[in-house]
XYZ file of C-alpha atoms in Angstrom:
337
model
C 275.808 158.393 -11.640
C 276.504 156.378 -14.418
C 278.485 157.731 -17.664
C 278.496 155.589 -20.551
C 281.424 156.560 -23.080
C 280.367 155.108 -26.097
C 283.228 155.442 -28.720
C 283.342 154.510 -32.263
C 286.362 152.859 -34.343
C 289.784 154.206 -33.594
C 291.825 155.652 -30.637
C 290.626 159.137 -30.570
C 286.617 158.254 -29.810
C 287.727 156.713 -26.728
C 290.378 159.329 -25.745
C 287.835 162.502 -26.182
C 285.055 160.214 -24.464
C 287.317 159.403 -21.569
C 288.742 162.801 -21.171
C 284.843 164.636 -21.137
C 283.372 161.870 -19.255
C 286.419 162.888 -16.275
C 285.724 166.396 -16.627
C 281.945 165.796 -16.147
C 282.450 163.409 -13.397
C 284.550 166.039 -11.598
C 281.877 169.110 -11.979
C 279.357 166.529 -10.822
C 281.314 165.839 -7.642
C 281.087 169.336 -6.685
C 277.292 168.232 -6.000
C 278.132 165.784 -3.923
C 277.487 162.823 -6.224
C 279.667 160.180 -7.285
C 279.746 159.032 -10.783
C 280.932 155.594 -12.223
C 282.569 155.953 -15.848
C 282.420 152.768 -17.997
C 283.345 152.110 -21.846
C 283.467 149.143 -24.081
C 287.151 147.787 -24.269
C 287.303 147.358 -28.100
C 291.133 146.930 -28.348
C 292.714 145.452 -25.621
C 295.954 146.501 -24.201
C 296.477 149.244 -26.619
C 293.245 151.023 -25.371
C 294.398 150.102 -21.785
C 297.895 151.746 -22.163
C 296.444 154.997 -23.964
C 293.796 155.410 -21.658
C 296.343 155.213 -18.726
C 298.526 157.584 -20.156
C 295.972 160.156 -19.905
C 296.062 160.652 -16.213
C 292.452 160.769 -15.580
C 291.396 162.089 -12.189
C 288.386 159.303 -11.975
C 288.603 155.598 -12.187
C 287.326 154.404 -15.564
C 286.162 151.023 -15.928
C 286.344 148.964 -19.310
C 284.308 146.618 -19.880
C 285.328 143.439 -21.574
C 282.046 141.732 -22.289
C 280.359 145.250 -23.415
C 283.374 145.269 -25.992
C 282.761 142.059 -27.624
C 279.196 142.877 -28.227
C 279.528 146.024 -29.645
C 282.891 145.137 -31.777
C 281.059 144.095 -34.707
C 279.790 147.271 -35.085
C 282.813 149.003 -34.897
C 284.550 149.585 -38.680
C 287.026 146.720 -39.276
C 288.673 146.187 -42.668
C 287.301 148.084 -45.363
C 284.355 150.564 -45.107
C 282.056 148.628 -47.207
C 282.580 145.769 -44.777
C 281.534 148.248 -42.311
C 278.395 148.903 -43.891
C 277.851 145.229 -44.176
C 278.357 144.768 -40.662
C 275.836 147.036 -39.596
C 273.438 145.891 -42.206
C 273.385 142.630 -40.622
C 274.105 143.130 -37.074
C 273.048 146.479 -35.720
C 269.525 145.627 -34.745
C 270.494 142.226 -32.842
C 273.298 143.561 -31.012
C 271.918 146.928 -30.160
C 269.052 145.136 -28.441
C 271.752 142.503 -26.503
C 273.980 145.406 -25.844
C 271.386 147.345 -23.634
C 269.717 144.160 -22.238
C 273.487 143.542 -21.088
C 273.818 147.246 -19.940
C 270.912 147.475 -17.998
C 271.424 143.983 -15.864
C 274.895 144.983 -15.197
C 274.625 149.001 -14.376
C 270.876 149.862 -14.722
C 270.282 152.645 -16.992
C 272.862 155.003 -18.037
C 272.309 158.823 -16.673
C 274.389 160.154 -19.177
C 275.927 158.747 -22.551
C 278.535 160.479 -24.340
C 278.555 159.010 -27.660
C 282.041 159.498 -29.786
C 280.809 158.438 -33.255
C 279.274 154.826 -32.352
C 276.795 153.353 -34.229
C 274.600 152.054 -31.527
C 273.017 153.532 -28.500
C 271.784 153.270 -24.773
C 269.534 156.318 -26.025
C 268.877 158.138 -22.386
C 270.295 161.653 -21.799
C 272.656 160.846 -25.132
C 275.174 163.623 -25.989
C 276.658 163.107 -29.298
C 280.369 164.671 -29.594
C 281.760 164.010 -33.115
C 283.226 166.015 -36.157
C 280.510 164.964 -37.994
C 276.677 163.847 -37.654
C 276.712 160.255 -39.061
C 273.316 160.369 -40.848
C 274.995 163.675 -43.033
C 278.225 161.843 -43.757
C 275.893 159.046 -44.945
C 273.892 161.095 -47.095
C 276.843 163.130 -48.564
C 278.747 159.691 -49.338
C 275.913 158.663 -51.669
C 276.434 160.513 -54.879
C 280.199 159.894 -54.536
C 281.827 157.220 -56.094
C 283.144 155.217 -53.378
C 282.870 152.139 -55.248
C 279.990 151.133 -52.551
C 276.127 150.681 -53.629
C 274.115 153.999 -52.938
C 271.282 151.500 -51.957
C 273.952 150.112 -48.910
C 274.469 153.757 -47.646
C 270.737 154.316 -47.979
C 270.183 151.437 -45.682
C 272.617 152.659 -43.493
C 271.045 156.328 -43.170
C 268.080 154.554 -41.677
C 270.023 153.005 -38.794
C 271.773 156.519 -38.660
C 268.712 158.457 -38.103
C 267.143 156.057 -35.693
C 270.146 156.733 -33.664
C 270.097 160.253 -33.798
C 266.301 160.555 -32.764
C 267.317 160.181 -28.979
C 270.265 162.699 -29.223
C 269.796 165.445 -26.958
C 272.663 167.585 -28.180
C 275.331 167.139 -31.214
C 278.355 168.874 -30.319
C 280.474 169.466 -33.686
C 283.170 171.933 -33.738
C 282.638 174.823 -36.126
C 285.715 173.877 -38.367
C 284.648 170.273 -39.074
C 284.202 167.331 -41.226
C 282.037 169.461 -43.863
C 283.214 172.855 -43.363
C 284.209 172.830 -46.843
C 280.613 173.507 -47.977
C 279.926 176.992 -46.825
C 275.837 176.570 -47.379
C 276.157 173.719 -44.856
C 272.784 174.091 -42.154
C 273.682 172.942 -38.711
C 271.307 170.147 -37.231
C 268.581 172.185 -35.452
C 270.047 170.508 -31.774
C 273.685 171.166 -32.838
C 275.930 173.199 -30.815
C 279.534 174.140 -32.494
C 282.442 173.975 -30.401
C 286.252 174.600 -30.219
C 288.521 171.745 -31.304
C 287.744 168.589 -29.153
C 291.057 168.384 -27.440
C 292.916 170.252 -24.490
C 295.352 172.600 -24.844
C 298.515 170.153 -24.280
C 301.833 171.442 -22.406
C 304.863 171.807 -24.330
C 306.926 168.158 -24.329
C 310.582 168.682 -22.723
C 312.157 165.476 -23.957
C 315.467 165.645 -25.724
C 314.705 165.094 -29.500
C 316.800 165.888 -32.790
C 315.408 169.465 -34.163
C 314.806 168.227 -37.342
C 311.782 165.698 -36.363
C 308.768 164.520 -38.051
C 306.192 162.545 -36.179
C 304.082 159.956 -38.721
C 300.819 159.135 -37.046
C 299.482 155.593 -37.329
C 295.941 155.594 -37.125
C 293.928 153.484 -34.570
C 292.010 152.159 -36.848
C 294.573 150.527 -38.955
C 293.834 152.528 -42.084
C 297.131 153.845 -44.290
C 299.515 152.641 -42.142
C 301.597 150.992 -44.950
C 301.041 154.638 -46.728
C 302.295 156.289 -43.888
C 305.240 154.064 -43.264
C 306.344 154.706 -46.936
C 306.060 158.498 -46.467
C 308.243 157.947 -42.984
C 311.027 156.433 -45.424
C 310.922 159.082 -47.520
C 311.515 161.428 -45.073
C 313.896 159.534 -43.214
C 316.091 159.251 -46.610
C 315.418 163.482 -46.890
C 317.686 163.803 -43.606
C 314.554 163.949 -41.284
C 314.566 162.138 -37.666
C 311.458 160.090 -38.147
C 309.188 159.362 -34.819
C 306.115 157.048 -34.798
C 303.589 156.149 -31.870
C 304.272 153.058 -29.827
C 301.821 150.729 -31.767
C 303.702 151.329 -35.038
C 304.675 148.236 -36.595
C 308.379 147.445 -36.951
C 311.464 149.039 -35.675
C 312.992 151.048 -38.164
C 311.994 154.599 -36.549
C 311.914 155.874 -33.151
C 308.908 154.803 -31.120
C 307.242 157.569 -28.502
C 303.996 158.829 -27.696
C 302.084 161.535 -29.416
C 302.817 163.369 -26.638
C 305.822 164.351 -27.968
C 304.204 166.362 -30.883
C 303.966 169.408 -28.524
C 307.971 169.162 -28.701
C 309.128 172.421 -30.183
C 311.688 170.259 -32.011
C 308.536 168.221 -34.017
C 308.418 170.587 -37.321
C 305.445 168.555 -38.706
C 303.158 165.741 -38.691
C 302.393 163.489 -40.976
C 299.059 161.113 -40.831
C 295.751 160.211 -42.338
C 293.332 162.717 -42.063
C 291.486 161.949 -38.933
C 290.458 164.461 -36.687
C 292.378 163.207 -33.643
C 295.674 163.943 -35.070
C 294.172 167.374 -36.792
C 293.244 168.816 -33.518
C 296.054 168.263 -31.866
C 298.196 169.996 -34.624
C 295.266 172.627 -34.114
C 296.532 172.966 -30.476
C 300.096 172.643 -30.881
C 300.141 174.968 -34.280
C 302.091 172.123 -36.029
C 302.043 171.651 -39.573
C 299.826 168.771 -40.638
C 300.933 166.367 -44.094
C 297.688 164.600 -44.837
C 298.012 161.392 -46.391
C 295.956 161.102 -49.887
C 292.460 159.286 -49.076
C 292.562 155.511 -50.655
C 289.456 154.284 -51.860
C 288.236 151.434 -49.176
C 289.167 153.865 -46.186
C 286.231 155.746 -44.100
C 284.511 158.580 -46.446
C 285.134 160.713 -43.550
C 288.764 160.849 -44.494
C 287.768 162.149 -48.111
C 285.513 164.940 -46.428
C 288.589 165.609 -44.306
C 290.861 166.447 -47.253
C 288.431 168.298 -48.840
C 287.844 170.697 -45.745
C 291.631 170.877 -45.567
C 292.050 171.939 -49.192
C 289.637 174.581 -49.154
C 290.096 175.953 -45.391
C 293.574 175.250 -44.431
C 293.768 173.772 -40.629
C 295.919 177.092 -40.004
C 292.832 179.113 -41.253
C 290.518 177.153 -39.326
C 291.979 177.483 -36.360
C 292.233 181.201 -36.709
C 288.717 181.496 -37.326
C 287.634 179.190 -34.365
C 290.128 181.746 -31.931
C 287.895 184.599 -32.893
C 284.706 182.712 -32.322
C 285.788 181.040 -28.639
C 287.523 182.586 -25.728
C 288.519 179.072 -24.480
C 290.022 176.750 -27.041
C 289.711 173.727 -24.968
C 286.801 172.078 -26.532
C 286.941 169.159 -23.700
C 285.915 171.520 -21.048
C 283.589 173.449 -23.015
C 281.298 170.614 -24.051
C 281.265 169.194 -20.246
C 279.943 172.784 -19.180
C 277.622 172.507 -21.890
C 276.358 169.384 -21.113
C 276.373 170.669 -17.112
C 273.810 172.769 -18.274
C 271.524 169.993 -19.540
C 271.410 167.545 -16.699
C-alpha cells in the first residue's frame, strides 16, 4: 500500500504528515499489509535530519524528483510571490507531478495532504489548522497589500483541489477560532492538537531558559533573533533550533521545549510551535504579523487575542479524552479506508 505524504511549506507539515503516515502504517500492518511511505524532498538536509529525529517505526522515502517538481508550489519569499507562483504554475505542474507519481509508484492508496497546493486526488485526507479555500476567502476583504483578484483566482485552485478531499481534519482550536459563528465544512472532523504529547526533556539547561523558534519557512527570523537578543540582555538563557543562523545563542532541537527549565517559547504564530506549547503547557509569546507573511499568521494571532492558547487547550481537553491529534486522525482514517 502506498501512502503519499503531501506537505505544504515549512517544517511542521512534513513532520505532521510523517507521523500520521507512520501511525497508519502500524495500524495497516495489523491487517497483514505492508506500506510504502513517500513524500517530496522539499528542504534537503534539514528535512532529512528532522525526519530522522522523529524515530519513526517505518521507513519513509523522500523523493528528490517529486520535491523538485512540487517546490514551485511551496511558499518561497512573500505570500504574494506564492500566489503568483500558484497562478502561473499550478495547472501545468500538478499534471507533471501526477504523471511522475503514476509512472514511479502507480496510484497512491492514501494521500495525507498537510496544506499542499496540489493533490494526487485519490483517498485524499486534508490535515491542517484551516481549509485553504476558507483562508483565501477570508483574506480577500483584509488589506494585505495584495490585489483581491489574486486571492479570487487562487480560490478557484483551492476549490478544485478540495473537491477531491474525503475528510478535512481541522483542530477544534484553529486558525479561525476567533470567529464564534464559523460554520465547519460538511466533511470536516474536529481534532485535538495535531501533535503527540511528548516526554519531558531531561537535559541539563539553565533554569531561566527561553526557546526562540525559527520558522521553517524562513519568515520572521530577523524579528525572532532581535527578540532573543532582548531576552538575553534581560538575563534569560536563549536557545534556538539548529537551523538558526549565527552562533550567538545555544542551539538545541525543539525537543528541549519540554524541559522543565524552559519557561516560555517565542516565535512566529505557526501551529507547529503552538501545538507543542499546548501539549507541554508552555507560555507562548507570538511575534507580531509582518506584511508579506502568510495571512494564516494574521488570523492565528487574532485567535490568540480572542482565545488564549491556555483557554483553547482547556476547551479541547473537555472535548477529547485523548489529546494526541496524530493518533486521533490515524484512527479516523482507518475507519474510512
